Coordinates of C-alpha atoms in Angstrom, one line a residue:
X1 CA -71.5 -32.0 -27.5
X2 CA -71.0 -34.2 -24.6
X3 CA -67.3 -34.8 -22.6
X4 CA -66.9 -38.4 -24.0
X5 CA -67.4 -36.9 -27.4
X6 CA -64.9 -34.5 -27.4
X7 CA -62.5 -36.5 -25.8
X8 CA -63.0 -39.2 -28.8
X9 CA -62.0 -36.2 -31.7
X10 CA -58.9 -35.4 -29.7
X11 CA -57.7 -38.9 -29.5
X12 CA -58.2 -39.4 -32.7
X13 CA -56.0 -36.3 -33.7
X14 CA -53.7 -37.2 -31.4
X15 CA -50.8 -38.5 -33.6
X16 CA -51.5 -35.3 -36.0
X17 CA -51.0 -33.2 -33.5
X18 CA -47.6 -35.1 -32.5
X19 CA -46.5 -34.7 -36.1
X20 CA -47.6 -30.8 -36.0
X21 CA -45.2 -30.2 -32.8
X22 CA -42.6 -31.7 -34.5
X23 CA -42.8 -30.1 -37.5
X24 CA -42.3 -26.9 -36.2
X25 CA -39.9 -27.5 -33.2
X26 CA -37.8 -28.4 -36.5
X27 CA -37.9 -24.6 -37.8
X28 CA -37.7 -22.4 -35.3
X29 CA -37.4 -18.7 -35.3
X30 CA -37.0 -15.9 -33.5
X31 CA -39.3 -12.6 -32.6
X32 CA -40.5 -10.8 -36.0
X33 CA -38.8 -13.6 -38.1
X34 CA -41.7 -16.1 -37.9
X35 CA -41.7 -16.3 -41.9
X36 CA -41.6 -20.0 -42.5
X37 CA -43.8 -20.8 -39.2
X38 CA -46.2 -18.7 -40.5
X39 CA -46.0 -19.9 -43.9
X40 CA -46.3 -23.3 -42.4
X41 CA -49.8 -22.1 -40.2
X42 CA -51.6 -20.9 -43.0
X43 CA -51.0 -23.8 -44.8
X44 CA -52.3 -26.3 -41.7
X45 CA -55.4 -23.5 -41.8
X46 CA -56.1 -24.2 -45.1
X47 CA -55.5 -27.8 -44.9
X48 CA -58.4 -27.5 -41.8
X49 CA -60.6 -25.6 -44.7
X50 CA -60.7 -22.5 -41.8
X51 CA -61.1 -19.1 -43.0
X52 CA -58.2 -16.7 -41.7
X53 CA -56.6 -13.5 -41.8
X54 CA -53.0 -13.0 -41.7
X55 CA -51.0 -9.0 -41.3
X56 CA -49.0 -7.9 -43.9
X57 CA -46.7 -5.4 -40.7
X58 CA -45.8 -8.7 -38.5
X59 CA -46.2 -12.3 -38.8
X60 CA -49.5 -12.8 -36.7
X61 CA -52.7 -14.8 -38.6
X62 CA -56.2 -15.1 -36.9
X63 CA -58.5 -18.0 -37.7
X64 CA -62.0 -17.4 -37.1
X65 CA -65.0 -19.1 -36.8
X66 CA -68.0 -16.3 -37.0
X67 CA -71.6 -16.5 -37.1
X68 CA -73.1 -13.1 -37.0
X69 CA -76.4 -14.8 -34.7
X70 CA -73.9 -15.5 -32.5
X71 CA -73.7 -13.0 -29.5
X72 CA -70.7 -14.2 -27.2
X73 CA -66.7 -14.4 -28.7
X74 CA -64.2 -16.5 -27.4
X75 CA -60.9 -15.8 -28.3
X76 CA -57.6 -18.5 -28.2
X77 CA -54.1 -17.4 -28.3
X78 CA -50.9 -19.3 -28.9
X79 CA -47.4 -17.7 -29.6
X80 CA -45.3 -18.9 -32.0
X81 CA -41.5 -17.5 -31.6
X82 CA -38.2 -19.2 -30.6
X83 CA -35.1 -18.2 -28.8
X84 CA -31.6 -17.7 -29.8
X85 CA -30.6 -20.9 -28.4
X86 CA -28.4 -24.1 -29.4
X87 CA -30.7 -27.2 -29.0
X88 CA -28.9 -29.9 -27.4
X89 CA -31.4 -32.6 -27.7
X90 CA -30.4 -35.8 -30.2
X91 CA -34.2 -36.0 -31.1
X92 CA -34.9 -36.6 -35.2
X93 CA -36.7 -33.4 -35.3
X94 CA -34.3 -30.9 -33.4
X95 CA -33.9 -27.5 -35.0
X96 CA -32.6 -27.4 -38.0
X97 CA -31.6 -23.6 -37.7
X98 CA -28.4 -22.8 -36.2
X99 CA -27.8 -21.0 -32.7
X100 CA -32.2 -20.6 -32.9
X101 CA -34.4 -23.2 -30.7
X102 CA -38.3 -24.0 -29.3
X103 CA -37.0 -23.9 -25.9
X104 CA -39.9 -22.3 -24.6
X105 CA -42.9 -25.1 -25.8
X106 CA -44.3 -22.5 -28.3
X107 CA -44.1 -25.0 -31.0
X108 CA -46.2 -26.9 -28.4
X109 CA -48.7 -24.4 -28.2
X110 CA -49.1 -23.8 -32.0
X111 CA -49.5 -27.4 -32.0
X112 CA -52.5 -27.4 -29.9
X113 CA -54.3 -24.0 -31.2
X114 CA -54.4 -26.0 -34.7
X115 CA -55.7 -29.1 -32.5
X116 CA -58.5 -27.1 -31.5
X117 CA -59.1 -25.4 -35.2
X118 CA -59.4 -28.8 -36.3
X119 CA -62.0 -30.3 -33.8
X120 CA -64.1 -26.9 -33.4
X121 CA -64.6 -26.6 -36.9
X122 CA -65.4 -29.6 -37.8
X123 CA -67.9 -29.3 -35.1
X124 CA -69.2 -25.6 -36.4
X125 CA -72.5 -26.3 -37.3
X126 CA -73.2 -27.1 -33.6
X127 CA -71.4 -23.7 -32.3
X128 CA -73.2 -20.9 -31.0
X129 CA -70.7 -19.0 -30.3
X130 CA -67.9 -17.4 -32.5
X131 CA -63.7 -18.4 -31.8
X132 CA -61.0 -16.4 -32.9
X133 CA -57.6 -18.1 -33.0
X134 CA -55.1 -16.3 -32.6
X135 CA -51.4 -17.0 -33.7
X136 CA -49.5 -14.8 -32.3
X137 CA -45.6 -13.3 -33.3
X138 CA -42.9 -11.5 -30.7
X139 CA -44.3 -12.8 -27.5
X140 CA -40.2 -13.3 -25.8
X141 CA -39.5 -9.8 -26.9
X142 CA -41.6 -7.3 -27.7
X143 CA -44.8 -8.4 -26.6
X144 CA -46.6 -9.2 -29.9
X145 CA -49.6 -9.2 -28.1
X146 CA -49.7 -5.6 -28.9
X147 CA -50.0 -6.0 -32.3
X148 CA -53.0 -7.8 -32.5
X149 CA -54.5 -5.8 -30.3
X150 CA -53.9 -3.0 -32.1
X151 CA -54.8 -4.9 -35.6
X152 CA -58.6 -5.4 -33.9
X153 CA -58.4 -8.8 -33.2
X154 CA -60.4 -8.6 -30.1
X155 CA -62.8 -6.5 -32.0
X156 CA -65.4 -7.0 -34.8
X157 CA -66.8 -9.2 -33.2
X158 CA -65.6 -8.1 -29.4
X159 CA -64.0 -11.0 -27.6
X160 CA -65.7 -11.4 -24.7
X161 CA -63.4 -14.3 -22.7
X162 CA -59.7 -15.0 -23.4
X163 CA -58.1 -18.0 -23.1
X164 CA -54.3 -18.6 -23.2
X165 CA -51.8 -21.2 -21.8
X166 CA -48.2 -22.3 -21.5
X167 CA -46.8 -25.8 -20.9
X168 CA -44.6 -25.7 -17.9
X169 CA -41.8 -28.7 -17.1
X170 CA -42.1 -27.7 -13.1
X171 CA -45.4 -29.8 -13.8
X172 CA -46.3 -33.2 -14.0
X173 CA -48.1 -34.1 -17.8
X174 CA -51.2 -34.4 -16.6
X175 CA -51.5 -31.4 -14.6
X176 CA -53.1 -28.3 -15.3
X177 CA -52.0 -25.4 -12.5
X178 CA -53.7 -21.5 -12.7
X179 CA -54.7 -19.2 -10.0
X180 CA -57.3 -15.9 -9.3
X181 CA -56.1 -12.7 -9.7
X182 CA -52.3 -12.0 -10.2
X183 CA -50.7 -14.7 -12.2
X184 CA -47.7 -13.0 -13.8
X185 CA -45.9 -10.0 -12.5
X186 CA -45.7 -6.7 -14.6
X187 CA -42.2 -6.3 -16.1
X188 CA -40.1 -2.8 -17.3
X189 CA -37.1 -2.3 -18.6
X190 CA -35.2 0.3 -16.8
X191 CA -32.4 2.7 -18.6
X192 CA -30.5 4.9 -16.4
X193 CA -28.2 7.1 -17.6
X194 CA -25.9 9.7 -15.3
X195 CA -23.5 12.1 -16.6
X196 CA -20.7 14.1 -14.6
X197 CA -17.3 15.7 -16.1
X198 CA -14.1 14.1 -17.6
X199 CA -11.0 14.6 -16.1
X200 CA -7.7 12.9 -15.7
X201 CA -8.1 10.7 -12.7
X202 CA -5.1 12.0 -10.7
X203 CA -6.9 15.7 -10.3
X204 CA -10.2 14.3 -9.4
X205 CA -11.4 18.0 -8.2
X206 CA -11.5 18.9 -12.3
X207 CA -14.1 16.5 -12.7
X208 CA -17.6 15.2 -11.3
X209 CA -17.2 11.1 -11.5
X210 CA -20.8 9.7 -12.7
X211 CA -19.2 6.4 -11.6
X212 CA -19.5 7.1 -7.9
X213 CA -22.7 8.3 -7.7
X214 CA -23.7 5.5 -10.0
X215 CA -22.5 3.2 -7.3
X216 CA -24.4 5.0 -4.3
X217 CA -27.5 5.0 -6.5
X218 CA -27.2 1.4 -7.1
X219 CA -26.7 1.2 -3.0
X220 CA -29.4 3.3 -2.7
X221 CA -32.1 1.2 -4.5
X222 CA -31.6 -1.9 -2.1
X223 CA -33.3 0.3 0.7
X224 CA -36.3 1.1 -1.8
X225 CA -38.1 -2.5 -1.4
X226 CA -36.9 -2.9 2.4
X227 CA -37.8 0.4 3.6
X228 CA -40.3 2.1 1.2
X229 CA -42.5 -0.5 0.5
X230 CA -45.0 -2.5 2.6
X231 CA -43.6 -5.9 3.3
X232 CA -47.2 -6.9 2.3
X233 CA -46.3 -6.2 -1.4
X234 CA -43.7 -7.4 -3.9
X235 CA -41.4 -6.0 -6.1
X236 CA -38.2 -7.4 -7.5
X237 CA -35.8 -4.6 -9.0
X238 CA -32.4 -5.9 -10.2
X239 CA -29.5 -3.8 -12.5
X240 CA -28.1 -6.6 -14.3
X241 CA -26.2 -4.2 -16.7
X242 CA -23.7 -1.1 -15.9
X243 CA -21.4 0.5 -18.5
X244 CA -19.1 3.5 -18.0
X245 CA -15.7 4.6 -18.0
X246 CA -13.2 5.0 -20.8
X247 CA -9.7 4.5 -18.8
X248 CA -8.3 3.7 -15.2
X249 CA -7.0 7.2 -14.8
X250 CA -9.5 9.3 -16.3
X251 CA -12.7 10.4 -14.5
X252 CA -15.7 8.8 -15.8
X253 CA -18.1 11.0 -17.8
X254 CA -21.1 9.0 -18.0
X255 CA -22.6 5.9 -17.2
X256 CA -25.6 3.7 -18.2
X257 CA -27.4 1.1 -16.2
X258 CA -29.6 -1.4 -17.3
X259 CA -32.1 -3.2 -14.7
X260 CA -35.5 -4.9 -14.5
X261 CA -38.5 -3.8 -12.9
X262 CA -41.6 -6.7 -11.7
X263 CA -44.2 -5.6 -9.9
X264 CA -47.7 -7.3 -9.3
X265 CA -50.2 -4.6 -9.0
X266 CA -50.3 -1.1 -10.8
X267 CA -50.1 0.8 -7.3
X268 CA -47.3 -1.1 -6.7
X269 CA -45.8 -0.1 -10.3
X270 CA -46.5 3.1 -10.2
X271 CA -44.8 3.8 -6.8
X272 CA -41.5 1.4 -7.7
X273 CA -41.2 3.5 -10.5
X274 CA -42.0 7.6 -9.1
X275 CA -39.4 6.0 -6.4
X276 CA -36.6 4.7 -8.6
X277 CA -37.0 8.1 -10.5
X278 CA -36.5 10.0 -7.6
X279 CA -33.5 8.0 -6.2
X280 CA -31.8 8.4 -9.5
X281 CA -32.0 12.4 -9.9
X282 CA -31.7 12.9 -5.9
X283 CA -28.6 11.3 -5.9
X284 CA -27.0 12.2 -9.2
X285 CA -27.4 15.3 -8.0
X286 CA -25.8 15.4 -4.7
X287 CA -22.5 14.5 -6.4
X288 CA -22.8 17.5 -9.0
X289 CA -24.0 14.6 -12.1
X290 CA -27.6 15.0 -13.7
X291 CA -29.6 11.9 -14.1
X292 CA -32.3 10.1 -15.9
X293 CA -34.4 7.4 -15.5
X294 CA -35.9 6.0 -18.7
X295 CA -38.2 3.1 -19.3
X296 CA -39.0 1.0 -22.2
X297 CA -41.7 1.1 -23.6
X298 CA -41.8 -3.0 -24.1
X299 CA -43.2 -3.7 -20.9
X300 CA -46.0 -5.7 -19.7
X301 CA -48.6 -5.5 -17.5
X302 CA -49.7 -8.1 -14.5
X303 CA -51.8 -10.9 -16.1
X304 CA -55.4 -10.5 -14.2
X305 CA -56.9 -13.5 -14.8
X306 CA -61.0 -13.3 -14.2
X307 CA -62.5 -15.4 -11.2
X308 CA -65.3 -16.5 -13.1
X309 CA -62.8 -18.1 -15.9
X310 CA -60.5 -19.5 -13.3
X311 CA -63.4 -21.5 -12.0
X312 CA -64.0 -22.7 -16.0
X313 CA -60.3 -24.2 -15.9
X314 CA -60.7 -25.6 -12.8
X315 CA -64.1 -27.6 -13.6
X316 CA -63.0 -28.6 -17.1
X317 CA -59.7 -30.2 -15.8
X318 CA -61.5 -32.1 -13.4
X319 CA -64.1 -33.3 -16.5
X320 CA -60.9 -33.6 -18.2
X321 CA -58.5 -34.8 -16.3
X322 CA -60.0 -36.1 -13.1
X323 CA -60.8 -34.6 -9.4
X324 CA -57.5 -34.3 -8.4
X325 CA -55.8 -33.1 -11.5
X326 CA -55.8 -29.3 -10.9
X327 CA -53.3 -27.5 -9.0
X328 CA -54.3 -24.0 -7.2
X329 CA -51.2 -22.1 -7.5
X330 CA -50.3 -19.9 -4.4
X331 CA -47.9 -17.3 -5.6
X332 CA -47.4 -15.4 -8.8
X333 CA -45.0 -15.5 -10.9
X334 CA -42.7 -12.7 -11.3
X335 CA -42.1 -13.9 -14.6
X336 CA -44.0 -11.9 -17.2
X337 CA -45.9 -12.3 -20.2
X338 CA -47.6 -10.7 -22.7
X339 CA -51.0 -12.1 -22.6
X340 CA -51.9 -9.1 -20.4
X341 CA -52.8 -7.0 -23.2
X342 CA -55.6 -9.0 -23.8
X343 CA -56.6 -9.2 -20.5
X344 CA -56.5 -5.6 -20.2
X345 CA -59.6 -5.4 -22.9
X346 CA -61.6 -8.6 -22.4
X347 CA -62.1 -11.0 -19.4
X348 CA -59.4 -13.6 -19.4
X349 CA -57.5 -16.5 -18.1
X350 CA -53.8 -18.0 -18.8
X351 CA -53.0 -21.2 -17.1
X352 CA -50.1 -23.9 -17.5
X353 CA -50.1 -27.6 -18.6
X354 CA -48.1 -29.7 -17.5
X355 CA -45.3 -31.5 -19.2
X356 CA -42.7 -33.1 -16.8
X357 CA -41.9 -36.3 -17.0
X358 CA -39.8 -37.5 -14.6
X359 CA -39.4 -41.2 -15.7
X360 CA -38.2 -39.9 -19.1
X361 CA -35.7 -37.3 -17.7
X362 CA -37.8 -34.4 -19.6
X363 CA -36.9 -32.4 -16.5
X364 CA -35.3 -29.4 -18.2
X365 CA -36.4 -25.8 -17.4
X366 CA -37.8 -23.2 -19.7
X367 CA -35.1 -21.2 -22.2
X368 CA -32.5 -23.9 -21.6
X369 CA -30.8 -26.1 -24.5
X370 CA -32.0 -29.4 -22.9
X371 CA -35.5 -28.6 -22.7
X372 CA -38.6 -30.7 -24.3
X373 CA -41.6 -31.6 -23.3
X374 CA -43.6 -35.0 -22.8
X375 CA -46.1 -34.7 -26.4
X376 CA -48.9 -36.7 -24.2
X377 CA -49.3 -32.8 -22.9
X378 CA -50.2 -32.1 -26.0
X379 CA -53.8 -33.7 -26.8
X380 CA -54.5 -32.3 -22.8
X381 CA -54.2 -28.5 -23.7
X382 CA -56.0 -29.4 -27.1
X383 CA -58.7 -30.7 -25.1
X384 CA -58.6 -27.9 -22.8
X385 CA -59.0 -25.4 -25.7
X386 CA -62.1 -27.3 -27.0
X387 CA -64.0 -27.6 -23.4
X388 CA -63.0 -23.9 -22.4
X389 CA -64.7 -22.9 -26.0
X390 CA -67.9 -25.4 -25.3
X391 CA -68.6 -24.4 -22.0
X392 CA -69.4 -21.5 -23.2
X393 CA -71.6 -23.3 -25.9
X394 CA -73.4 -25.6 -23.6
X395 CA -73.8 -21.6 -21.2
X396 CA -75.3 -20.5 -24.2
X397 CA -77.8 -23.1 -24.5
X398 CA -79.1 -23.0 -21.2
X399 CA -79.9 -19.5 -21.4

């Protein structure tokens, strides 16, 4: 199947594939509430005459295209949750349900995933490789990634590459922007809880005030980046959150912090965390309080995306998209994201598309009211979906 080809089936499933955004950017909903979107999949799937498999636990489907000759598996992903946000767009299709919004271009994504259903098997007799699809639930909060993972999507067949993307309004439409190694930062939740002894707070000498040492361990973790780690790595560790105290003149008994932990490597991760730990009992300590540190167990891990499927993006945006069309990007993000759990059991690769446009003031940033996205981006990651899947084909035949 040659460029010009492929190019042809996405434009002519261009307007489709409009009306498919739309469609769901008019129903969003949130994490593990995905009923009607995935209602509304299933019934595109069949539409495509795709076989599929949806969970009965979460709202995840996987669409497959399997040919037991067939000795390499590619594997697609796109998430399909919205945020709790008010749209404040005027567009005819704005969310219909209240206080609940796409403002993070997953209706986008779905969008192209069923793009690329569409083209690829209509073109299945020609594959020699199998595709899973996968739609997945949960990605802005628990990391639904997890759960297909755990359902054996990557397995049976194994997916041997994974490719995943996100549109991204700090782009031009008509951009596509990745980079080796790191691309998103590890995230963890951090709970810390430290408990001294109520007392009234004119005879502090009765009591052991969790509040003070709470503020010297807060003090205390600014010195952790700046002093115990090598200005050669990166960390960012913010407590957004503190709660304590039940009156101005009583001595407080307990408080709980709240904070976020991103890191880029697992060294890096391990140490930020053995180090936080440490602060937090040290100094509860010193001040006569116990405490705890206790993280999540919602986090991610750093998105490692494979060299040899960075190079993929990069040659098929410039078959694609032209020479000058693909953007090397220079730093992570310490943003993070859930696609790491499949990178953490098959080679993969998550990359951004671009869908700024100036001209048309779609300049809005992620997880804000105002935010849309120029739909041309939309027949680009489609295409990108397709070419990543046949390069793969066209590898296949050569060997």
């Amino acid at each position: 199947m040659n460029k010009q080809t492929v190019l042809k089936y996405c434009e002519d499933i261009k307007e489709w594939i409009i009306d498919v955004r739309r469609e769901f950017h008019k129903i969003p909903e949130l994490s593990l509430e995905e009923y009607d979107t995935k209602e509304k999949v299933i019934n595109y799937l069949k539409e495509i005459e795709i076989e599929y498999i949806d969970f009965k636990e979460h709202n995840g489907i996987m669409a497959y295209l399997i040919n037991p000759k067939n000795t390499t598996t590619i594997g697609i992903r796109a998430d399909i949750d919205a945020l709790p946000i008010q749209e404040k767009t005027t567009h005819s299709y704005k969310s219909i349900n209240q206080g609940k919004m796409h403002a993070c271009g997953h209706d986008a994504h779905i969008a192209m995933l069923l793009g690329a259903c569409k083209i690829l098997n209509s073109m299945k007799e020609k594959l020699n490789v199998n595709v899973k699809f996968l739609f997945q639930p949960a990605e802005e909060t628990l990391g639904g990634a997890k759960l297909l993972v755990q359902d054996k999507c990557l397995e049976n067949p194994k997916v041997d590459y994974m490719f995943g993307l996100h549109v991204m309004p700090h782009i031009e439409t008509g951009y596509v922007e990745t980079k080796y190694d790191t691309l998103n930062a590890s995230t963890d939740t951090l709970n810390i809880v430290i408990k001294g002894k109520k007392a009234h707070g004119a005879y502090p000498e009765n009591g052991i005030d969790a509040l003070v040492a709470a503020s010297h361990i807060i003090t205390a973790f600014q010195s952790i980046i700046s002093r115990n780690l090598s200005p050669l790595d990166s960390a960012v560790l913010t407590i957004g959150k503190i709660q304590g105290g039940d009156a101005q003149n009583i001595i407080c008994e307990e408080v709980n912090m709240k904070g976020t932990l991103r890191t880029l490597d697992s060294d890096t991760r391990n140490f930020m965390i053995n180090r936080i730990k440490c602060v937090v009992e040290n100094i509860s300590q010193s001040f006569g309080c116990k405490g705890q540190l206790i993280i999540d167990d919602d986090g991610y891990p750093a998105v490692i995306n494979d060299k040899e499927m960075v190079d993929i993006i990069r040659y098929n945006t410039k078959e694609v998209l032209g020479e000058d069309k693909f953007i090397m990007r220079k730093k992570p993000s310490l943003g993070g994201e859930d696609f790491s759990f499949y990178t953490e059991n098959c080679k993969g690769v998550f990359f951004h598309v671009g869908c700024r446009n100036k001209k048309r003031n779609i300049i809005h940033h992620l997880h804000t009211a105002e935010f849309d996205i120029d739909e041309d981006c939309l027949i680009i990651g489609t295409m990108m979906h397709v070419m990543n899947t046949l390069y793969f084909n066209q590898k296949n035949n050569l060997d």
